[in-house]
Short mmCIF file of C-alpha atoms and ligand atoms in Angstrom, two decimals:
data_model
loop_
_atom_site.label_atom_id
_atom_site.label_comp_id
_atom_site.label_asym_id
_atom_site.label_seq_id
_atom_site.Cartn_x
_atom_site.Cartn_y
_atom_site.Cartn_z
CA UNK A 10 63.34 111.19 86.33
CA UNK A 11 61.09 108.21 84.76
CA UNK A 12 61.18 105.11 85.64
CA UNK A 13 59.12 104.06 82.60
CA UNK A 14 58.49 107.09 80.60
CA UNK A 15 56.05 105.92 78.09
CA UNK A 16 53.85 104.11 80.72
CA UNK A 17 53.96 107.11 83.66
CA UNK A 18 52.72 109.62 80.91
CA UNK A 19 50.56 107.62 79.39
CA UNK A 20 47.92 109.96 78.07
CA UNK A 21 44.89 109.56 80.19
CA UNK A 22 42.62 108.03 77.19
CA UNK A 23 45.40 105.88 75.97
CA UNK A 24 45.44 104.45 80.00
CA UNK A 25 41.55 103.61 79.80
CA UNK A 26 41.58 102.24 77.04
CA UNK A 27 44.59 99.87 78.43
CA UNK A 28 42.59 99.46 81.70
CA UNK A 29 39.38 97.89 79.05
CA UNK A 30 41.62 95.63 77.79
CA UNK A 31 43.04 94.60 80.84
CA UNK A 32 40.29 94.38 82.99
CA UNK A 33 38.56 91.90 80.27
CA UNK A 34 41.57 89.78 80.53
CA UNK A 35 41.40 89.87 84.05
CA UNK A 36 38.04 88.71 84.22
CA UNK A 37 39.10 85.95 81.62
CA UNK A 38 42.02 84.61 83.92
CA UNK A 39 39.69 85.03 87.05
CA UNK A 40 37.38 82.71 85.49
CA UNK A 41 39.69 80.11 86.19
CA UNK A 42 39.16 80.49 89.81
CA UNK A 43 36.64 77.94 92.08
CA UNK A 44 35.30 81.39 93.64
CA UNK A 45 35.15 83.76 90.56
CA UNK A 46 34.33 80.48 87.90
CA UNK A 47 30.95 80.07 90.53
CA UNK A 48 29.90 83.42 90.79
CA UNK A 49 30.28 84.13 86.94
CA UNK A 50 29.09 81.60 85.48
CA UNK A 51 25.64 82.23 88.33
CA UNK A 52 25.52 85.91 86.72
CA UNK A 53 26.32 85.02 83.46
CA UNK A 54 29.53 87.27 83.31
CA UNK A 55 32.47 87.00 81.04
CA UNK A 56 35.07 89.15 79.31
CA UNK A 57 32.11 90.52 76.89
CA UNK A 58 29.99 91.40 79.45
CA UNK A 59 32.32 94.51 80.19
CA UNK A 60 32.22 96.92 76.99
CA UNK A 61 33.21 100.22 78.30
CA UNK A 62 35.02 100.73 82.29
CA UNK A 63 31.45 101.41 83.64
CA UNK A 64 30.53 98.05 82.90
CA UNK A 65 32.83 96.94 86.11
CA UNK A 66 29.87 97.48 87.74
CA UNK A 67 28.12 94.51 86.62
CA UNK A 68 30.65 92.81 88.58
CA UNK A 69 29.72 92.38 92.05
CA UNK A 70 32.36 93.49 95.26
CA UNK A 71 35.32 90.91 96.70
CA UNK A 72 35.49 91.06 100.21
CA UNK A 73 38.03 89.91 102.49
CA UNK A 74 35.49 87.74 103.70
CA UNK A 75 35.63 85.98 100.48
CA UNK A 76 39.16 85.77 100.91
CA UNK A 77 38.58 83.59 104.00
CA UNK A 78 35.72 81.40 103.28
CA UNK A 79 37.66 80.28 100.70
CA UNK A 80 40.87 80.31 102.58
CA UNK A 81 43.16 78.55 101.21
CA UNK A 82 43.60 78.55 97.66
CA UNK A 83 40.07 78.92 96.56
CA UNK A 84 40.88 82.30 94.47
CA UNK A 85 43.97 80.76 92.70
CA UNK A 86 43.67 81.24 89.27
CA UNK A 87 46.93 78.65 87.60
CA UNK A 88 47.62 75.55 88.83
CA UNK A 89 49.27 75.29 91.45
CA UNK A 90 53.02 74.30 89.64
CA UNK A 91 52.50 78.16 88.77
CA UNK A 92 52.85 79.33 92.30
CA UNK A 93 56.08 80.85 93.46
CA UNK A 94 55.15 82.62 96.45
CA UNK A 95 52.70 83.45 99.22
CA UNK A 96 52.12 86.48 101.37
CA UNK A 97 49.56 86.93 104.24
CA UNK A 98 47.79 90.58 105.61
CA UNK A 99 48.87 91.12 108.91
CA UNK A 100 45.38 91.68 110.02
CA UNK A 101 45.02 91.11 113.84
CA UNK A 102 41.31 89.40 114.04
CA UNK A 103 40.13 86.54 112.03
CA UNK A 104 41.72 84.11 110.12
CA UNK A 105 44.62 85.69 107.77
CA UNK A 106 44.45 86.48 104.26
CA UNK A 107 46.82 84.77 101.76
CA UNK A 108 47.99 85.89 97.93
CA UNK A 109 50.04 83.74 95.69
CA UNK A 110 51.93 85.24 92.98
CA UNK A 111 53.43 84.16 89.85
CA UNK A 112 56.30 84.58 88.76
CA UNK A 113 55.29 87.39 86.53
CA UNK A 114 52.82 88.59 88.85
CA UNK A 115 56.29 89.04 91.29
CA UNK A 116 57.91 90.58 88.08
CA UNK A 117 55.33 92.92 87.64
CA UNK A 118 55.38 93.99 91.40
CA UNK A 119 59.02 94.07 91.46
CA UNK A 120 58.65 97.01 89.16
CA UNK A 121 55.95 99.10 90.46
CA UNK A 122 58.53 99.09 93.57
CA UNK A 123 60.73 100.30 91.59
CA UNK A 124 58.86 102.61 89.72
CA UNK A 125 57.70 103.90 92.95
CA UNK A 126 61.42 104.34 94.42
CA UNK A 127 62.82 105.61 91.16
CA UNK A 128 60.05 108.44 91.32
CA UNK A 129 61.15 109.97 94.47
CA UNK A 130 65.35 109.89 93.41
CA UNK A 131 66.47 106.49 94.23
CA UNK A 132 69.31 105.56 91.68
CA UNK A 133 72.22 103.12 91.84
CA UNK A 134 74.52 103.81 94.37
CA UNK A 135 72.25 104.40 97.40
CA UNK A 136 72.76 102.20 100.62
CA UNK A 137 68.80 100.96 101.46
CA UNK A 138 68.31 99.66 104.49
CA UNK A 139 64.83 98.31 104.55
CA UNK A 140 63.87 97.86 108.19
CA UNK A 141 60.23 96.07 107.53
CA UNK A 142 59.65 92.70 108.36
CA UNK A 143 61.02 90.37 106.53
CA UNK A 144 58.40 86.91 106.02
CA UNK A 145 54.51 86.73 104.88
CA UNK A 146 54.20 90.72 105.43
CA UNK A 147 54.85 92.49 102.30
CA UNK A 148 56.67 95.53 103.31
CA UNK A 149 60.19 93.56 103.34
CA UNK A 150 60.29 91.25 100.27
CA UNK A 151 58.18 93.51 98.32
CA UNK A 152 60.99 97.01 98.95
CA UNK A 153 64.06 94.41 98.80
CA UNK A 154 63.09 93.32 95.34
CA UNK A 155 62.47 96.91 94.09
CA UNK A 156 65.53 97.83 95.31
CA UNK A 157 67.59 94.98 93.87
CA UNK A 158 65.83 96.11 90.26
CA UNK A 159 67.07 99.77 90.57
CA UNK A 160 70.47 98.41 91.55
CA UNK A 161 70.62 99.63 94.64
CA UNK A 162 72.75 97.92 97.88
CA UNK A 163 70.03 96.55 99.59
CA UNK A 164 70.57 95.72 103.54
CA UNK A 165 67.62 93.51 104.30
CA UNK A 166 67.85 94.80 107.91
CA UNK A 167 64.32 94.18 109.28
CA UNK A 168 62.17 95.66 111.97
CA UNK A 169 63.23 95.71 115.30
CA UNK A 170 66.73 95.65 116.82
CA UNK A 171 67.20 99.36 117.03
CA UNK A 172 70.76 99.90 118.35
CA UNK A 173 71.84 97.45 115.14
CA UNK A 174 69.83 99.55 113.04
CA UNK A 175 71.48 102.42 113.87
CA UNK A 176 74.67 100.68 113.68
CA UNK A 177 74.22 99.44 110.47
CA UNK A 178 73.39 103.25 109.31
CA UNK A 179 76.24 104.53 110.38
CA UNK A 180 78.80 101.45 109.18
CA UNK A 181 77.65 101.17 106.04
CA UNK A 182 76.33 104.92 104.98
CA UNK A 183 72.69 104.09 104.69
CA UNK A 184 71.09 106.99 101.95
CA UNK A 185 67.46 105.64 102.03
CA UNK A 186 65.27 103.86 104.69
CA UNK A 187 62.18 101.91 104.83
CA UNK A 188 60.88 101.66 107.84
CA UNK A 189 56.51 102.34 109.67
CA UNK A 190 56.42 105.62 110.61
CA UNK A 191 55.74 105.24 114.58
CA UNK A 192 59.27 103.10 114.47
CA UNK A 193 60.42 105.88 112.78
CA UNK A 194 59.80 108.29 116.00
CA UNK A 195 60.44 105.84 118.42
CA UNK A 196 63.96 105.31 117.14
CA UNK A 197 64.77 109.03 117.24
CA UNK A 198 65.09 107.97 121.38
CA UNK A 199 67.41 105.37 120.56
CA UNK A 200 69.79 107.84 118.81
CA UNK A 201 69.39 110.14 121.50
CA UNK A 202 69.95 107.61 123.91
CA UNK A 203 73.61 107.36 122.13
CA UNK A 204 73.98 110.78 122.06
CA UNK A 205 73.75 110.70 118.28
CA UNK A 206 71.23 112.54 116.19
CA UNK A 207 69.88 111.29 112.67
CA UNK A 208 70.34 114.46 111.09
CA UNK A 209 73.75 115.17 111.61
CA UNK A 210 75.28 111.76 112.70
CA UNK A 211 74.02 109.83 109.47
CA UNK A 212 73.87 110.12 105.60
CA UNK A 213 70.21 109.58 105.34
CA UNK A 214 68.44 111.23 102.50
CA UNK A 215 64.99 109.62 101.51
CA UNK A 216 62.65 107.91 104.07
CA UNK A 217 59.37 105.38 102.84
CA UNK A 218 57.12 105.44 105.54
CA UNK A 219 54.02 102.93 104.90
CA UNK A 220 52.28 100.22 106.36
CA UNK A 221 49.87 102.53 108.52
CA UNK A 222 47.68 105.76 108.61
CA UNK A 223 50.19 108.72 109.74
CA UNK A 224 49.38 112.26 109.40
CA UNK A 225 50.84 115.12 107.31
CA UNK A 226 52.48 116.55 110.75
CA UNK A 227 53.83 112.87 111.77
CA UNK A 228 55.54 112.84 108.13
CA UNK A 229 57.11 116.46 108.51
CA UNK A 230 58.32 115.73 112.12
CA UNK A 231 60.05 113.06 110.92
CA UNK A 232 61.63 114.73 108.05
CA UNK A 233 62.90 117.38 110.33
CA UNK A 234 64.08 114.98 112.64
CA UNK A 235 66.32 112.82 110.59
CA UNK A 236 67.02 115.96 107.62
CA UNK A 237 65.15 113.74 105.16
CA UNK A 238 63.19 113.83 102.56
CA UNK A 239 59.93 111.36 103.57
CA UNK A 240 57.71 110.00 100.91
CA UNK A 241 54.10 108.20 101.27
CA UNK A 242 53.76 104.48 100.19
CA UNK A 243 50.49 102.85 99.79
CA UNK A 244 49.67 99.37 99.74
CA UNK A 245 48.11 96.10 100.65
CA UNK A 246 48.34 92.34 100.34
CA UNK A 247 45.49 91.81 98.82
CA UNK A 248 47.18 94.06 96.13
CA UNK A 249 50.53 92.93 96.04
CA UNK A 250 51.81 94.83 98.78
CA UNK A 251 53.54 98.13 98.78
CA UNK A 252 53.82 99.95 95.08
CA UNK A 253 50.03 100.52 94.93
CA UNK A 254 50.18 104.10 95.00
CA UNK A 255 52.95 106.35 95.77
CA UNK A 256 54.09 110.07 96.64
CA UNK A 257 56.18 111.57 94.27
CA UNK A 258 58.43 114.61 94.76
CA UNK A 259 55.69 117.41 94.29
CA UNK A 260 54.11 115.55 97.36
CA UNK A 261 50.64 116.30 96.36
CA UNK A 262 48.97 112.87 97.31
CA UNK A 263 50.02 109.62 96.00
CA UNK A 264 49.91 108.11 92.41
CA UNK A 265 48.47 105.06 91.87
CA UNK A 266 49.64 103.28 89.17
CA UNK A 267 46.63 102.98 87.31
CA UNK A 268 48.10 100.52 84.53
CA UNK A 269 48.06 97.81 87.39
CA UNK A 270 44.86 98.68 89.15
CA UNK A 271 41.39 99.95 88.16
CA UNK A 272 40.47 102.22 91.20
CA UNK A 273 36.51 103.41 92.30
CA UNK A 274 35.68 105.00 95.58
CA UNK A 275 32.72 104.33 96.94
CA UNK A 276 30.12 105.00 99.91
CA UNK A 277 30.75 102.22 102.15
CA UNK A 278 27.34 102.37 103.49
CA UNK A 279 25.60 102.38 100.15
CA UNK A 280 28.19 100.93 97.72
CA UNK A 281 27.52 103.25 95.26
CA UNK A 282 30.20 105.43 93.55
CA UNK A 283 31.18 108.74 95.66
CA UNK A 284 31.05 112.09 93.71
CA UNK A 285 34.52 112.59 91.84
CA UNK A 286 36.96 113.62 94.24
CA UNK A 287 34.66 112.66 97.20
CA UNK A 288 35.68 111.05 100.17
CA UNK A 289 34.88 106.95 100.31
CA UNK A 290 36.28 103.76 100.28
CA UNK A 291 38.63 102.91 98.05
CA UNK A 292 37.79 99.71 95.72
CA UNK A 293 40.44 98.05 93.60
CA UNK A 294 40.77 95.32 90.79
CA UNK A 295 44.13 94.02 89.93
CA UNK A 296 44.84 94.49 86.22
CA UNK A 297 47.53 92.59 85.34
CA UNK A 298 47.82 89.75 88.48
CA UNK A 299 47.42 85.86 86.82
CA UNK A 300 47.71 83.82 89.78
CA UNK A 301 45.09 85.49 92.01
CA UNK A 302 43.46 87.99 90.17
CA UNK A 303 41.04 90.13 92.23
CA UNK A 304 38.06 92.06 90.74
CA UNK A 305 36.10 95.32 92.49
CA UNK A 306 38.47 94.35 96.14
CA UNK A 307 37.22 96.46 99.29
CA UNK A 308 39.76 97.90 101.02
CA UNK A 309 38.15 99.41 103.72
CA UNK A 310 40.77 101.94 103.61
CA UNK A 311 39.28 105.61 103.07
CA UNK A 312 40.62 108.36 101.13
CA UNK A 313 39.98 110.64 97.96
CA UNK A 314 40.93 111.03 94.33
CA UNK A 315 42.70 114.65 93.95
CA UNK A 316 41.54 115.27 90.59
CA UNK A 317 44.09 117.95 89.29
CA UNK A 318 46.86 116.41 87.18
CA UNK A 319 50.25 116.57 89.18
CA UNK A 320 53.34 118.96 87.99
CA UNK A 321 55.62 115.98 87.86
CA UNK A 322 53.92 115.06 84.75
CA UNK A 323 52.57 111.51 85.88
CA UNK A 324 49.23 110.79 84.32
CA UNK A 325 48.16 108.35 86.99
CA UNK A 326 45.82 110.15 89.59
CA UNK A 327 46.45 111.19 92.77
CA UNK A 328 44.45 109.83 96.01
CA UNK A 329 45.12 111.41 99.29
CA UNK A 330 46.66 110.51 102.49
CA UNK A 331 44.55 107.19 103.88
CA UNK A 332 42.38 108.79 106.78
CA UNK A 333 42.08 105.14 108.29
CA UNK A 334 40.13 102.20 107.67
CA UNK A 335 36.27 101.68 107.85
CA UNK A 336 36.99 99.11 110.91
CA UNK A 337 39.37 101.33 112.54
CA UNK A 338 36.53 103.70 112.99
CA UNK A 339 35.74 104.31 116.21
CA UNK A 340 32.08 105.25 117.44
CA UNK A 341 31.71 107.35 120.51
CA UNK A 342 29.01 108.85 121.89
CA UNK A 343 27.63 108.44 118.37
CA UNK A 344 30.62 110.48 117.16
CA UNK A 345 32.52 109.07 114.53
CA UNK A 346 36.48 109.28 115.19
CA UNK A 347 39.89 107.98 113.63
CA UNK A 348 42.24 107.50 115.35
CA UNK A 349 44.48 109.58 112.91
CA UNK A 350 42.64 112.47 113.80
CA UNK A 351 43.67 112.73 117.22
CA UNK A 352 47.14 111.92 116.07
CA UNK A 353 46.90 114.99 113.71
CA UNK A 354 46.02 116.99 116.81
CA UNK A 355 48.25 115.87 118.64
CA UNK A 356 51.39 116.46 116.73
CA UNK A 357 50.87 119.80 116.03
CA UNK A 358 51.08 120.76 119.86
CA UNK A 359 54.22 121.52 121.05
CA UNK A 360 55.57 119.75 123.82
CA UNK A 361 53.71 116.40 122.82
CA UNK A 362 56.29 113.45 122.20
CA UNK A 363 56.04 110.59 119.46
CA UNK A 364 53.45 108.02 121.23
CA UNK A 365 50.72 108.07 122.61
CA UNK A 366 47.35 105.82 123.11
CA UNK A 367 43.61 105.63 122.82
CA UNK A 368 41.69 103.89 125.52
CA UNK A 369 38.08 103.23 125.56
CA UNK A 370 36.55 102.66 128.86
CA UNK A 371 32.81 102.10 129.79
CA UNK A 372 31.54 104.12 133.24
CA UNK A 373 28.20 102.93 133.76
CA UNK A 374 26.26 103.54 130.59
CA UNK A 375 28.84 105.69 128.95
CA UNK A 376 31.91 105.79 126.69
CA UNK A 377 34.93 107.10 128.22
CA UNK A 378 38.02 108.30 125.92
CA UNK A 379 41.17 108.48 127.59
CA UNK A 380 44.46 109.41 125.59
CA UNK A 381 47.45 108.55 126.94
CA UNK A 382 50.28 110.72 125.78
CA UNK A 383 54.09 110.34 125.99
CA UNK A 384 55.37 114.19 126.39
CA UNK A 385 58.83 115.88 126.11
CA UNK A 386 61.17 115.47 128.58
CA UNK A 387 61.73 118.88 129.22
CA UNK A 388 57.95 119.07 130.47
CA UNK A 389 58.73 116.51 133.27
CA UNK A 390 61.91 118.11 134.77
CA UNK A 391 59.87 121.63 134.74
CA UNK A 392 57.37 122.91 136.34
CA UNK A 393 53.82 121.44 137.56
CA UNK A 394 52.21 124.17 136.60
CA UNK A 395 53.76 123.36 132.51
CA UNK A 396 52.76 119.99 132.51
CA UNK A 397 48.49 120.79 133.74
CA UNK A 398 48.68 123.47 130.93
CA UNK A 399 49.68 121.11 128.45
CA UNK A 400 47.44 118.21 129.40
CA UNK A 401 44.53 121.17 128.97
CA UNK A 402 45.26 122.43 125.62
CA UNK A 403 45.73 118.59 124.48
CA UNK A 404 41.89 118.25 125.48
CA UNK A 405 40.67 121.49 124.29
CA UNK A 406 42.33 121.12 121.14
CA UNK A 407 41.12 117.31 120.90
CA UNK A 408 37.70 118.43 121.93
CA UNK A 409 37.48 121.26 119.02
CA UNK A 410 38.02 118.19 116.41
CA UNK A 411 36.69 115.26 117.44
CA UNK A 412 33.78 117.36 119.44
CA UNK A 413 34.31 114.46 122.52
CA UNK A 414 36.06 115.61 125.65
CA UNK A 415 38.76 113.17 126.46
CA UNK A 416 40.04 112.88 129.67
CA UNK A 417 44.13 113.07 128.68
CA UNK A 418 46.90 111.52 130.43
CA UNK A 419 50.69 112.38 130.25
CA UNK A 420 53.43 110.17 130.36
CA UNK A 421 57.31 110.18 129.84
CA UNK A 422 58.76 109.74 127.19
CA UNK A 423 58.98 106.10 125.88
CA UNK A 424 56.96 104.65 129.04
CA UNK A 425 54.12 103.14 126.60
CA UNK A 426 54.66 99.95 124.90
CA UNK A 427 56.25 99.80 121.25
CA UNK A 428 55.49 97.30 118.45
CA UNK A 429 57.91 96.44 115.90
CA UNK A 430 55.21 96.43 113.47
CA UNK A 431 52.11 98.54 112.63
CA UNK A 432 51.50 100.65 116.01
CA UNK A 433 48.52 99.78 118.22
CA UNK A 434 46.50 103.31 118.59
CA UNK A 435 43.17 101.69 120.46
CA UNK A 436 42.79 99.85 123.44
CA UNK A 437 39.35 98.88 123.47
CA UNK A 438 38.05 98.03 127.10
CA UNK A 439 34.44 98.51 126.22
CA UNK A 440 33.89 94.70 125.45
CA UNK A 441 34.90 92.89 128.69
CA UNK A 442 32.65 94.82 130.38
CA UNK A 443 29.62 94.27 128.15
P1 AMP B 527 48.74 94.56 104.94
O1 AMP B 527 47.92 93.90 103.91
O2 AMP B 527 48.90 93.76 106.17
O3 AMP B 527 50.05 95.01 104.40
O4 AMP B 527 47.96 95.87 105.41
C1 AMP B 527 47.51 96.79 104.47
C2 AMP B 527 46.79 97.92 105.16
O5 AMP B 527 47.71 98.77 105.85
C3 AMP B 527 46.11 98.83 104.19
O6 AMP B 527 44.86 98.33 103.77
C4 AMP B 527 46.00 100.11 104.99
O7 AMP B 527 44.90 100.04 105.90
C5 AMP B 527 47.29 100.12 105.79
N1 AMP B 527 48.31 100.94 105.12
C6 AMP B 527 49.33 100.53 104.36
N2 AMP B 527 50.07 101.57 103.92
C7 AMP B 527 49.50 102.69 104.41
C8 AMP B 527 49.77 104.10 104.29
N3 AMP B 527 50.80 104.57 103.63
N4 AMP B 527 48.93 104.94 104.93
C9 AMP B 527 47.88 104.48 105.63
N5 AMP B 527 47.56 103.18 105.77
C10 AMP B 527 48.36 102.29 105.17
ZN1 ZN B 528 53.44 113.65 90.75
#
């Protein structure tokens, strides 16, 4: 059931005192770097300066703002013969971010992947079809390698192409899948479209579903959907990639592997450390990365550390389900919303389809939200009458969360435009206008 026994169950004092160690050596091999080597040797820092974990404070943040003013390989911490590999975040604005990797640093990935997959019942013999880009984005290279270590058939399938997806299901008995959870409803058309259904017309038993905020509900339709089994991966780049932190079967929240990262949560507004088990921004420092070591990293990505220990017997904590990232935050009306609110909503209402999309219009002085909404089928063959019921409960229920009242929109099924990667929730209109 373990992966790594002896490091999963670590006893919680044996895994801070590892995370001392480590985070001194960390700041060691950072040292080496032209951005780290300046700012320590300005504050005076080095591996002494840290003598119990809440000495990471003395450390100030990384931002990916660092990351690009010192674009390219100003964070590099070996020379560059070292190097083995690059990825880049797929952020859409600004220049990209890049990591380079050793090749122990891609060793020591490779098995948190595994670790991760191993955890919820991936053993040799499965068919995994990882249906992530392959390239600079993590999510393909980062799975395919975890999956080669468990000894699994990997089909390095990649995103997009849905008919040969599905195809290559069905040929070759696909038991596990990869793949961003919005793909994940989107393809259900395509099956339906060949008058197949996941559930019954493949062997699919385990889903990962990453890259991008998704609700509870989202998760659970899609396990119904395809008979599966979905599990919660966590990751970014700046952090390897996926294997950062994990569901495991008892599907609690998701365990970050605390023997590779030192994790804080903190008030993005004041940068100071949120209340144990309080909601905040989620900080990381890599803990056992030599090529591009990265101390106190914001992720912008907001969430919570469940503190009761997990029945599976992990002693890594558990953080819950991303709610979205700081800069995904949208502010209307001086109302703060994420978009995966509205997608939590959303999904529980019957009748609502698999996409739908956030628009944000300016009338005059104010903020309009509109939410376009793919719907059933059913709903557009019926009756009139159906469809103006469901478009009102879809604002009264949006308006009893997000306390805004949208104007709401309903469209067929599959009329709004698909990505092959992370799903675009926002339209922002507001700016042109300004
Ligand atoms: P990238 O570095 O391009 O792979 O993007 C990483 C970002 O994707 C993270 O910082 C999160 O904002 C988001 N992300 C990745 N996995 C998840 C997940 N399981 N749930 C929510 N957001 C995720
Ligand atoms: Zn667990």
């Amino acid at each position: 059931m373990y992966w790594e026994k002896d490091k999963e169950t670590m006893s919680r004092n044996d895994l801070k005192a590892l995370q001392l160690v480590r985070i001194r050596e960390s700041i060691e091999k950072a040292a080496a770097s032209h951005f780290y080597g300046r700012l320590f040797s300005e504050l005076g820092i080095n591996a002494g300066t840290i003598t119990s974990l809440d000495d990471i404070k003395k450390i100030p943040f990384t931002t990916k703002d660092d990351l690009r003013e010192h674009w390219p390989y100003g964070f590099c911490a070996v020379p560059k013969e070292e190097l083995v590999r690059m990825h880049s975040s797929s952020g859409t604005t600004g220049r990209a971010t890049v990591i380079f990797h050793t090749q122990k640093d891609i060793n020591e990935w490779t098995n948190l992947v595994a670790r991760s997959m191993y955890m919820t019942g991936v053993r040799r013999g499965d068919v995994f079809q990882n249906m992530m880009t392959y390239g600079l984005f993590t999510g393909g290279l980062g799975f395919h390698y975890g999956g080669e270590r468990i000894g699994v058939l990997v089909i390095p399938a990649g995103a997009g192409n849905s008919k040969r997806q599905i195809q290559l299901m069905r040929d070759f008995e696909t038991t596990v899948i990869h793949i961003i959870p919005s793909y994940a409803l989107h393809l259900i058309a395509v099956f339906e479209e060949l008058g197949l259904s996941p559930r019954n017309d493949t062997k699919l038993t385990i889903a990962f579903l990453g890259a991008e905020p998704h609700s509870e509900k989202t998760s659970q339709k899609i396990e119904e959907l395809y008979g599966i089994s979905a599990f919660n991966s966590y990751g970014l780049s700046e952090m390897n990639g996926p294997g950062v932190a994990f569901e495991c079967p008892w599907k609690k929240g998701m365990h970050i592997w605390e023997d590779a990262f030192y994790i804080e949560v903190i008030d993005p507004d004041t940068m100071e450390p949120v209340p144990e088990g309080g909601e905040g921004e989620l900080v990381l420092t890599t803990l056992t990365r030599e090529g591009m070591p990265l101390l106190r990293y914001r992720t912008k990505d907001l969430t919570r550390i469940i503190s009761e220990p997990c029945g599976c017997g992990r002693s890594h904590r558990l953080i819950e389900r991303i709610k979205g990232r700081t800069d995904d935050m949208l502010i209307l009306k001086g109302v703060n919303i994420f978009p995966i609110q509205v997608e939590k909503k959303l999904m529980e209402i019957p009748g609502v389809g698999t996409h739908f999309v956030i628009i944000l219009e300016r009338e005059g002085f104010n903020d309009l939200m509109v939410v376009r909404v793919e719907v059933e089928r059913e709903f557009f063959s019926g009756d009139l009458k159906a469809l103006e019921k469901l478009r009102r409960t879809i604002i009264e229920e949006l308006k009893s969360d997000i306390l805004i009242t949208p104007k709401v929109e309903l469209v067929e099924p599959n009329s709004l435009p698909r990505t092959e990667g992370k799903a675009i929730r926002v339209i922002d209109n507001r700016k042109d206008r300004l």
